[in-house]
C-alpha cells in the first residue's frame, strides 16, 4: 500500500533529473530535458560492488568504488529468462516500468544498465521475462 511501479515517463523524469543535476559520470550538466542526448548516468545509479569487472572507463564495472553517487544503489541482479534460467548476474540490471508497448499488451518498457556500458538504456521486453522492480512512493 502506498507504492506503485513507476511508468516509463517516471523513469524518464528520473533520468533527466540525474542528467540535469550533475550525476553524469563526467559531471556534465545536461539541461535540454532529453534523456538520450547526454545519458551517461549508469555509474551514478549502480551499486559499489557486485558488478563484473570492466576495462571500459566510466562504466559500472570500472572502479566500482566510484559508483552510486546518486545513492540509488542498483545491484546487478541479472534476469530470469523465459525458461526460468537465471542469466547475467553481475553483468546487467533491468527494471520493469508499468508502461506496456503501444499495441502489444504482452510487452512493457524497461530500463537497463550493463557492467560495461555508460548509459541507462530504455528497452522493451516480453512480460514473461523476470526483471527487478523499483517501486515509488505515491
Tab-separated table of N, CA and C in Angstrom:
chain	number	residue	atom	x	y	z
A	1	UNK	N	0.826	-1.191	0.000
A	1	UNK	CA	0.000	0.000	0.000
A	1	UNK	C	0.865	1.247	0.000
A	2	UNK	N	0.466	2.230	-0.787
A	2	UNK	CA	1.189	3.487	-0.811
A	2	UNK	C	2.370	3.537	-1.768
A	3	UNK	N	2.561	2.487	-2.564
A	3	UNK	CA	3.677	2.422	-3.505
A	3	UNK	C	3.148	1.991	-4.877
A	4	UNK	N	3.887	2.295	-5.931
A	4	UNK	CA	3.497	1.837	-7.270
A	4	UNK	C	4.741	1.587	-8.114
A	5	UNK	N	4.554	0.790	-9.152
A	5	UNK	CA	5.599	0.549	-10.136
A	5	UNK	C	5.656	1.774	-11.048
A	6	UNK	N	6.813	2.415	-11.179
A	6	UNK	CA	6.869	3.640	-11.974
A	6	UNK	C	6.618	3.391	-13.456
A	7	UNK	N	6.022	4.383	-14.074
A	7	UNK	CA	5.757	4.331	-15.510
A	7	UNK	C	7.036	4.650	-16.287
A	8	UNK	N	6.971	4.463	-17.578
A	8	UNK	CA	8.074	4.837	-18.455
A	8	UNK	C	8.363	6.329	-18.314
A	9	UNK	N	7.321	7.146	-18.231
A	9	UNK	CA	7.507	8.587	-18.068
A	9	UNK	C	8.190	8.927	-16.746
A	10	UNK	N	7.859	8.213	-15.680
A	10	UNK	CA	8.505	8.472	-14.390
A	10	UNK	C	9.987	8.100	-14.423
A	11	UNK	N	10.325	7.005	-15.105
A	11	UNK	CA	11.734	6.654	-15.265
A	11	UNK	C	12.459	7.736	-16.068
A	12	UNK	N	11.826	8.228	-17.135
A	12	UNK	CA	12.414	9.293	-17.939
A	12	UNK	C	12.636	10.542	-17.090
A	13	UNK	N	11.686	10.859	-16.235
A	13	UNK	CA	11.825	12.005	-15.337
A	13	UNK	C	13.048	11.841	-14.426
A	14	UNK	N	13.258	10.637	-13.899
A	14	UNK	CA	14.429	10.365	-13.065
A	14	UNK	C	15.713	10.549	-13.867
A	15	UNK	N	15.760	9.987	-15.070
A	15	UNK	CA	16.952	10.105	-15.907
A	15	UNK	C	17.291	11.568	-16.188
A	16	UNK	N	16.293	12.341	-16.548
A	16	UNK	CA	16.511	13.760	-16.844
A	16	UNK	C	16.966	14.501	-15.584
A	17	UNK	N	16.361	14.193	-14.450
A	17	UNK	CA	16.784	14.821	-13.195
A	17	UNK	C	18.269	14.551	-12.941
A	18	UNK	N	18.680	13.302	-13.080
A	18	UNK	CA	20.073	12.949	-12.837
A	18	UNK	C	21.013	13.674	-13.804
A	19	UNK	N	20.635	13.734	-15.070
A	19	UNK	CA	21.460	14.410	-16.073
A	19	UNK	C	21.547	15.911	-15.812
A	20	UNK	N	20.445	16.507	-15.358
A	20	UNK	CA	20.393	17.953	-15.124
A	20	UNK	C	21.049	18.372	-13.813
A	21	UNK	N	21.360	17.406	-12.955
A	21	UNK	CA	21.856	17.736	-11.621
A	21	UNK	C	23.227	17.143	-11.317
A	22	UNK	N	24.024	16.921	-12.350
A	22	UNK	CA	25.426	16.575	-12.168
A	22	UNK	C	25.732	15.121	-11.887
A	23	UNK	N	24.835	14.195	-12.229
A	23	UNK	CA	25.086	12.783	-11.986
A	23	UNK	C	25.615	12.037	-13.205
A	24	UNK	N	25.913	12.750	-14.292
A	24	UNK	CA	26.636	12.137	-15.392
A	24	UNK	C	28.044	11.844	-14.909
A	25	UNK	N	28.661	10.755	-15.386
A	25	UNK	CA	29.993	10.388	-14.886
A	25	UNK	C	31.015	11.487	-15.108
A	26	UNK	N	30.789	12.320	-16.095
A	26	UNK	CA	31.750	13.378	-16.406
A	26	UNK	C	31.356	14.724	-15.803
A	27	UNK	N	30.354	14.718	-14.913
A	27	UNK	CA	29.861	15.918	-14.226
A	27	UNK	C	29.220	16.941	-15.159
A	28	UNK	N	29.006	16.571	-16.409
A	28	UNK	CA	28.359	17.471	-17.364
A	28	UNK	C	26.908	17.697	-16.946
A	29	UNK	N	26.470	18.935	-16.944
A	29	UNK	CA	25.079	19.276	-16.639
A	29	UNK	C	24.343	19.402	-17.965
A	30	UNK	N	23.407	18.515	-18.201
A	30	UNK	CA	22.650	18.481	-19.453
A	30	UNK	C	21.284	19.095	-19.190
A	31	UNK	N	20.998	20.230	-19.764
A	31	UNK	CA	19.759	20.947	-19.453
A	31	UNK	C	18.727	20.913	-20.576
A	32	UNK	N	18.894	20.024	-21.555
A	32	UNK	CA	17.943	20.025	-22.670
A	32	UNK	C	16.710	19.160	-22.416
A	33	UNK	N	16.644	18.493	-21.261
A	33	UNK	CA	15.495	17.655	-20.883
A	33	UNK	C	15.203	16.537	-21.877
A	34	UNK	N	16.250	16.014	-22.487
A	34	UNK	CA	16.143	14.871	-23.391
A	34	UNK	C	16.963	13.738	-22.792
A	35	UNK	N	16.348	12.621	-22.467
A	35	UNK	CA	17.020	11.521	-21.775
A	35	UNK	C	18.158	10.903	-22.586
A	36	UNK	N	18.188	11.126	-23.885
A	36	UNK	CA	19.163	10.447	-24.735
A	36	UNK	C	20.395	11.269	-25.093
A	37	UNK	N	20.364	12.582	-24.986
A	37	UNK	CA	21.463	13.379	-25.538
A	37	UNK	C	22.760	13.302	-24.737
A	38	UNK	N	22.708	13.191	-23.452
A	38	UNK	CA	23.940	13.072	-22.658
A	38	UNK	C	23.668	12.129	-21.487
A	39	UNK	N	23.184	10.942	-21.808
A	39	UNK	CA	22.801	9.949	-20.811
A	39	UNK	C	24.011	9.080	-20.477
A	40	UNK	N	24.796	9.512	-19.511
A	40	UNK	CA	25.936	8.735	-19.042
A	40	UNK	C	25.832	8.605	-17.520
A	41	UNK	N	24.670	8.113	-17.086
A	41	UNK	CA	24.341	8.058	-15.658
A	41	UNK	C	24.430	6.670	-15.056
A	42	UNK	N	24.767	5.658	-15.848
A	42	UNK	CA	24.746	4.282	-15.347
A	42	UNK	C	25.607	4.116	-14.105
A	43	UNK	N	26.783	4.674	-14.095
A	43	UNK	CA	27.701	4.540	-12.964
A	43	UNK	C	27.119	5.175	-11.700
A	44	UNK	N	26.413	6.292	-11.850
A	44	UNK	CA	25.901	7.015	-10.684
A	44	UNK	C	24.730	6.313	-9.997
A	45	UNK	N	24.067	5.390	-10.695
A	45	UNK	CA	22.940	4.675	-10.082
A	45	UNK	C	23.260	3.219	-9.760
A	46	UNK	N	24.511	2.816	-9.989
A	46	UNK	CA	24.930	1.425	-9.795
A	46	UNK	C	25.591	1.234	-8.435
A	47	UNK	N	25.357	0.082	-7.827
A	47	UNK	CA	25.960	-0.234	-6.532
A	47	UNK	C	27.484	-0.261	-6.634
A	48	UNK	N	28.144	-0.145	-5.492
A	48	UNK	CA	29.609	-0.092	-5.457
A	48	UNK	C	30.258	-1.462	-5.417
A	49	UNK	N	29.467	-2.517	-5.521
A	49	UNK	CA	30.033	-3.865	-5.561
A	49	UNK	C	29.069	-4.798	-6.292
A	50	UNK	N	29.589	-5.975	-6.657
A	50	UNK	CA	28.764	-6.994	-7.298
A	50	UNK	C	28.836	-7.015	-8.807
A	51	UNK	N	29.387	-5.983	-9.413
A	51	UNK	CA	29.481	-5.917	-10.867
A	51	UNK	C	30.685	-6.712	-11.350
A	52	UNK	N	30.552	-7.340	-12.490
A	52	UNK	CA	31.704	-7.961	-13.141
A	52	UNK	C	32.661	-6.841	-13.532
A	53	UNK	N	33.942	-7.069	-13.370
A	53	UNK	CA	34.928	-6.047	-13.705
A	53	UNK	C	34.884	-5.709	-15.187
A	54	UNK	N	35.144	-4.442	-15.481
A	54	UNK	CA	35.187	-3.973	-16.857
A	54	UNK	C	36.400	-3.073	-17.027
A	55	UNK	N	36.998	-3.122	-18.190
A	55	UNK	CA	38.093	-2.220	-18.524
A	55	UNK	C	37.593	-0.983	-19.262
A	56	UNK	N	36.278	-0.924	-19.498
A	56	UNK	CA	35.691	0.220	-20.181
A	56	UNK	C	35.530	1.343	-19.156
A	57	UNK	N	36.227	2.441	-19.372
A	57	UNK	CA	36.250	3.560	-18.438
A	57	UNK	C	34.850	4.141	-18.243
A	58	UNK	N	34.542	4.508	-17.005
A	58	UNK	CA	33.303	5.193	-16.615
A	58	UNK	C	32.040	4.356	-16.800
A	59	UNK	N	32.189	3.055	-16.613
A	59	UNK	CA	31.044	2.150	-16.635
A	59	UNK	C	30.899	1.526	-15.242
A	60	UNK	N	29.775	0.913	-14.923
A	60	UNK	CA	29.592	0.344	-13.590
A	60	UNK	C	30.634	-0.688	-13.170
A	61	UNK	N	31.201	-1.422	-14.123
A	61	UNK	CA	32.188	-2.433	-13.788
A	61	UNK	C	33.610	-1.904	-13.645
A	62	UNK	N	33.809	-0.634	-13.940
A	62	UNK	CA	35.127	0.003	-13.863
A	62	UNK	C	35.209	0.812	-12.575
A	63	UNK	N	36.210	0.557	-11.770
A	63	UNK	CA	36.404	1.259	-10.497
A	63	UNK	C	35.080	1.405	-9.738
A	64	UNK	N	34.548	0.269	-9.319
A	64	UNK	CA	33.225	0.212	-8.704
A	64	UNK	C	33.092	1.085	-7.455
A	65	UNK	N	34.181	1.354	-6.773
A	65	UNK	CA	34.105	2.198	-5.575
A	65	UNK	C	33.639	3.612	-5.901
A	66	UNK	N	33.709	4.004	-7.178
A	66	UNK	CA	33.262	5.334	-7.596
A	66	UNK	C	31.803	5.350	-8.053
A	67	UNK	N	31.127	4.206	-7.972
A	67	UNK	CA	29.719	4.116	-8.356
A	67	UNK	C	28.811	4.736	-7.288
A	68	UNK	N	27.531	4.846	-7.624
A	68	UNK	CA	26.442	5.158	-6.709
A	68	UNK	C	26.487	6.565	-6.132
A	69	UNK	N	26.939	7.537	-6.878
A	69	UNK	CA	26.943	8.909	-6.376
A	69	UNK	C	25.537	9.452	-6.139
A	70	UNK	N	24.527	8.842	-6.746
A	70	UNK	CA	23.137	9.277	-6.563
A	70	UNK	C	22.447	8.591	-5.388
A	71	UNK	N	23.078	7.585	-4.790
A	71	UNK	CA	22.505	6.764	-3.707
A	71	UNK	C	21.344	5.892	-4.174
A	72	UNK	N	21.199	5.666	-5.457
A	72	UNK	CA	20.149	4.793	-5.996
A	72	UNK	C	20.454	3.326	-5.709
A	73	UNK	N	21.716	2.931	-5.812
A	73	UNK	CA	22.205	1.608	-5.408
A	73	UNK	C	21.666	0.440	-6.229
A	74	UNK	N	21.665	0.569	-7.549
A	74	UNK	CA	21.205	-0.515	-8.426
A	74	UNK	C	22.176	-1.683	-8.425
A	75	UNK	N	21.686	-2.844	-8.055
A	75	UNK	CA	22.522	-4.042	-7.957
A	75	UNK	C	22.364	-4.901	-9.216
A	76	UNK	N	23.450	-5.480	-9.698
A	76	UNK	CA	23.415	-6.245	-10.950
A	76	UNK	C	22.783	-7.625	-10.766
A	77	UNK	N	21.469	-7.645	-10.653
A	77	UNK	CA	20.736	-8.863	-10.311
A	77	UNK	C	20.499	-9.802	-11.483
A	78	UNK	N	20.807	-9.362	-12.701
A	78	UNK	CA	20.554	-10.214	-13.855
A	78	UNK	C	19.067	-10.331	-14.146
A	79	UNK	N	18.693	-11.410	-14.836
A	79	UNK	CA	17.299	-11.635	-15.228
A	79	UNK	C	16.928	-13.101	-15.041
A	80	UNK	N	15.608	-13.352	-15.020
A	80	UNK	CA	15.097	-14.718	-15.107
A	80	UNK	C	14.507	-14.842	-16.501
A	81	UNK	N	15.064	-15.738	-17.296
A	81	UNK	CA	14.668	-15.888	-18.686
A	81	UNK	C	13.378	-16.686	-18.810
A	82	UNK	N	12.832	-16.767	-20.010
A	82	UNK	CA	11.573	-17.455	-20.290
A	82	UNK	C	11.532	-18.866	-19.709
A	83	UNK	N	12.635	-19.589	-19.819
A	83	UNK	CA	12.679	-20.987	-19.380
A	83	UNK	C	13.053	-21.124	-17.904
A	84	UNK	N	12.943	-20.039	-17.134
A	84	UNK	CA	13.242	-19.978	-15.701
A	84	UNK	C	14.729	-20.054	-15.388
A	85	UNK	N	15.572	-19.947	-16.398
A	85	UNK	CA	17.012	-19.906	-16.189
A	85	UNK	C	17.412	-18.479	-15.785
A	86	UNK	N	18.304	-18.368	-14.795
A	86	UNK	CA	18.805	-17.062	-14.378
A	86	UNK	C	20.086	-16.745	-15.138
A	87	UNK	N	20.158	-15.526	-15.672
A	87	UNK	CA	21.281	-15.110	-16.517
A	87	UNK	C	21.786	-13.729	-16.120
A	88	UNK	N	23.044	-13.447	-16.430
A	88	UNK	CA	23.659	-12.121	-16.375
A	88	UNK	C	23.851	-11.554	-14.968
A	89	UNK	N	23.854	-12.398	-13.930
A	89	UNK	CA	24.136	-11.922	-12.582
A	89	UNK	C	25.528	-11.282	-12.578
A	90	UNK	N	25.608	-10.055	-12.127
A	90	UNK	CA	26.860	-9.316	-12.108
A	90	UNK	C	27.107	-8.491	-13.365
A	91	UNK	N	26.308	-8.717	-14.399
A	91	UNK	CA	26.515	-8.037	-15.679
A	91	UNK	C	25.410	-7.047	-16.040
A	92	UNK	N	24.184	-7.316	-15.617
A	92	UNK	CA	23.041	-6.477	-16.007
A	92	UNK	C	22.099	-6.281	-14.822
A	93	UNK	N	21.373	-5.184	-14.903
A	93	UNK	CA	20.180	-4.997	-14.082
A	93	UNK	C	19.123	-4.402	-15.006
A	94	UNK	N	17.942	-4.972	-14.962
A	94	UNK	CA	16.806	-4.434	-15.711
A	94	UNK	C	15.656	-4.232	-14.748
A	95	UNK	N	14.976	-3.091	-14.863
A	95	UNK	CA	13.813	-2.784	-14.045
A	95	UNK	C	12.603	-2.608	-14.954
A	96	UNK	N	11.498	-3.222	-14.558
A	96	UNK	CA	10.250	-3.032	-15.292
A	96	UNK	C	9.694	-1.636	-15.061
A	97	UNK	N	8.991	-1.131	-16.058
A	97	UNK	CA	8.108	0.017	-15.887
A	97	UNK	C	6.680	-0.526	-15.933
A	98	UNK	N	5.724	0.297	-15.616
A	98	UNK	CA	4.313	-0.118	-15.689
A	98	UNK	C	3.717	0.146	-17.066
A	99	UNK	N	4.505	0.625	-18.000
A	99	UNK	CA	4.017	1.051	-19.309
A	99	UNK	C	4.182	-0.049	-20.344
A	100	UNK	N	3.055	-0.493	-20.906
A	100	UNK	CA	3.114	-1.501	-21.958
A	100	UNK	C	3.430	-0.836	-23.295
A	101	UNK	N	3.950	-1.634	-24.206
A	101	UNK	CA	4.244	-1.150	-25.553
A	101	UNK	C	2.922	-0.920	-26.271
A	102	UNK	N	2.790	0.201	-26.924
A	102	UNK	CA	1.568	0.527	-27.655
A	102	UNK	C	1.223	-0.590	-28.635
A	103	UNK	N	0.018	-1.119	-28.531
A	103	UNK	CA	-0.442	-2.161	-29.435
A	103	UNK	C	0.047	-3.554	-29.092
A	104	UNK	N	0.805	-3.715	-27.994
A	104	UNK	CA	1.350	-5.023	-27.623
A	104	UNK	C	1.285	-5.169	-26.104
A	105	UNK	N	0.178	-5.665	-25.601
A	105	UNK	CA	-0.014	-5.766	-24.156
A	105	UNK	C	0.871	-6.832	-23.509
A	106	UNK	N	1.552	-7.649	-24.309
A	106	UNK	CA	2.445	-8.676	-23.769
A	106	UNK	C	3.861	-8.152	-23.499
A	107	UNK	N	4.150	-6.930	-23.931
A	107	UNK	CA	5.479	-6.351	-23.749
A	107	UNK	C	5.379	-5.048	-22.967
A	108	UNK	N	6.450	-4.713	-22.263
A	108	UNK	CA	6.490	-3.468	-21.499
A	108	UNK	C	7.869	-2.839	-21.631
A	109	UNK	N	7.932	-1.545	-21.359
A	109	UNK	CA	9.198	-0.823	-21.365
A	109	UNK	C	9.968	-1.140	-20.089
A	110	UNK	N	11.280	-1.046	-20.181
A	110	UNK	CA	12.124	-1.274	-19.015
A	110	UNK	C	13.312	-0.340	-19.083
A	111	UNK	N	14.122	-0.360	-18.038
A	111	UNK	CA	15.398	0.351	-18.016
A	111	UNK	C	16.486	-0.668	-17.730
A	112	UNK	N	17.630	-0.472	-18.374
A	112	UNK	CA	18.704	-1.463	-18.318
A	112	UNK	C	20.046	-0.787	-18.093
A	113	UNK	N	20.839	-1.389	-17.218
A	113	UNK	CA	22.229	-0.982	-17.023
A	113	UNK	C	23.090	-2.217	-17.216
A	114	UNK	N	24.193	-2.038	-17.943
A	114	UNK	CA	25.138	-3.116	-18.186
A	114	UNK	C	26.491	-2.749	-17.583
A	115	UNK	N	27.258	-3.752	-17.207
A	115	UNK	CA	28.518	-3.526	-16.498
A	115	UNK	C	29.545	-2.801	-17.347
A	116	UNK	N	29.438	-2.845	-18.654
A	116	UNK	CA	30.443	-2.210	-19.500
A	116	UNK	C	29.843	-1.172	-20.466
A	117	UNK	N	28.757	-0.516	-20.030
A	117	UNK	CA	28.107	0.499	-20.855
A	117	UNK	C	27.760	1.689	-19.972
A	118	UNK	N	27.994	2.903	-20.427
A	118	UNK	CA	27.876	4.085	-19.578
A	118	UNK	C	26.471	4.676	-19.462
A	119	UNK	N	25.567	4.315	-20.342
A	119	UNK	CA	24.218	4.893	-20.332
A	119	UNK	C	23.210	3.953	-19.690
A	120	UNK	N	22.124	4.533	-19.201
A	120	UNK	CA	20.955	3.748	-18.823
A	120	UNK	C	20.125	3.607	-20.088
A	121	UNK	N	19.840	2.388	-20.488
A	121	UNK	CA	19.119	2.134	-21.729
A	121	UNK	C	17.622	1.988	-21.468
A	122	UNK	N	16.850	2.336	-22.466
A	122	UNK	CA	15.399	2.112	-22.466
A	122	UNK	C	15.147	1.030	-23.503
A	123	UNK	N	14.634	-0.109	-23.052
A	123	UNK	CA	14.354	-1.203	-23.969
A	123	UNK	C	12.935	-1.704	-23.720
A	124	UNK	N	12.518	-2.667	-24.524
A	124	UNK	CA	11.183	-3.253	-24.412
A	124	UNK	C	11.349	-4.765	-24.414
A	125	UNK	N	10.629	-5.440	-23.517
A	125	UNK	CA	10.728	-6.890	-23.423
A	125	UNK	C	9.374	-7.522	-23.161
A	126	UNK	N	9.316	-8.806	-23.420
A	126	UNK	CA	8.114	-9.587	-23.153
A	126	UNK	C	7.943	-9.740	-21.645
A	127	UNK	N	6.724	-9.631	-21.181
A	127	UNK	CA	6.450	-9.658	-19.741
A	127	UNK	C	6.733	-11.001	-19.078
A	128	UNK	N	6.994	-12.038	-19.852
A	128	UNK	CA	7.283	-13.344	-19.247
A	128	UNK	C	8.713	-13.435	-18.698
A	129	UNK	N	9.547	-12.437	-19.021
A	129	UNK	CA	10.921	-12.409	-18.516
A	129	UNK	C	10.911	-11.764	-17.139
A	130	UNK	N	11.702	-12.277	-16.227
A	130	UNK	CA	11.739	-11.746	-14.869
A	130	UNK	C	12.807	-10.687	-14.700
A	131	UNK	N	12.380	-9.467	-14.397
A	131	UNK	CA	13.285	-8.359	-14.130
A	131	UNK	C	13.056	-7.864	-12.709
A	132	UNK	N	13.929	-7.008	-12.261
A	132	UNK	CA	13.777	-6.364	-10.965
A	132	UNK	C	12.707	-5.285	-11.061
A	133	UNK	N	12.230	-4.829	-9.912
A	133	UNK	CA	11.319	-3.696	-9.857
A	133	UNK	C	11.844	-2.697	-8.832
A	134	UNK	N	11.556	-1.468	-9.071
A	134	UNK	CA	11.904	-0.393	-8.135
A	134	UNK	C	10.623	0.400	-7.940
A	135	UNK	N	10.056	0.316	-6.762
A	135	UNK	CA	8.773	0.985	-6.503
A	135	UNK	C	8.980	2.426	-6.056
A	136	UNK	N	7.964	3.237	-6.306
A	136	UNK	CA	7.977	4.662	-5.974
A	136	UNK	C	6.817	4.910	-5.005
A	137	UNK	N	7.089	5.717	-3.996
A	137	UNK	CA	6.037	6.065	-3.034
A	137	UNK	C	5.015	6.969	-3.707
A	138	UNK	N	3.730	6.672	-3.469
A	138	UNK	CA	2.652	7.501	-4.036
A	138	UNK	C	2.697	8.909	-3.501
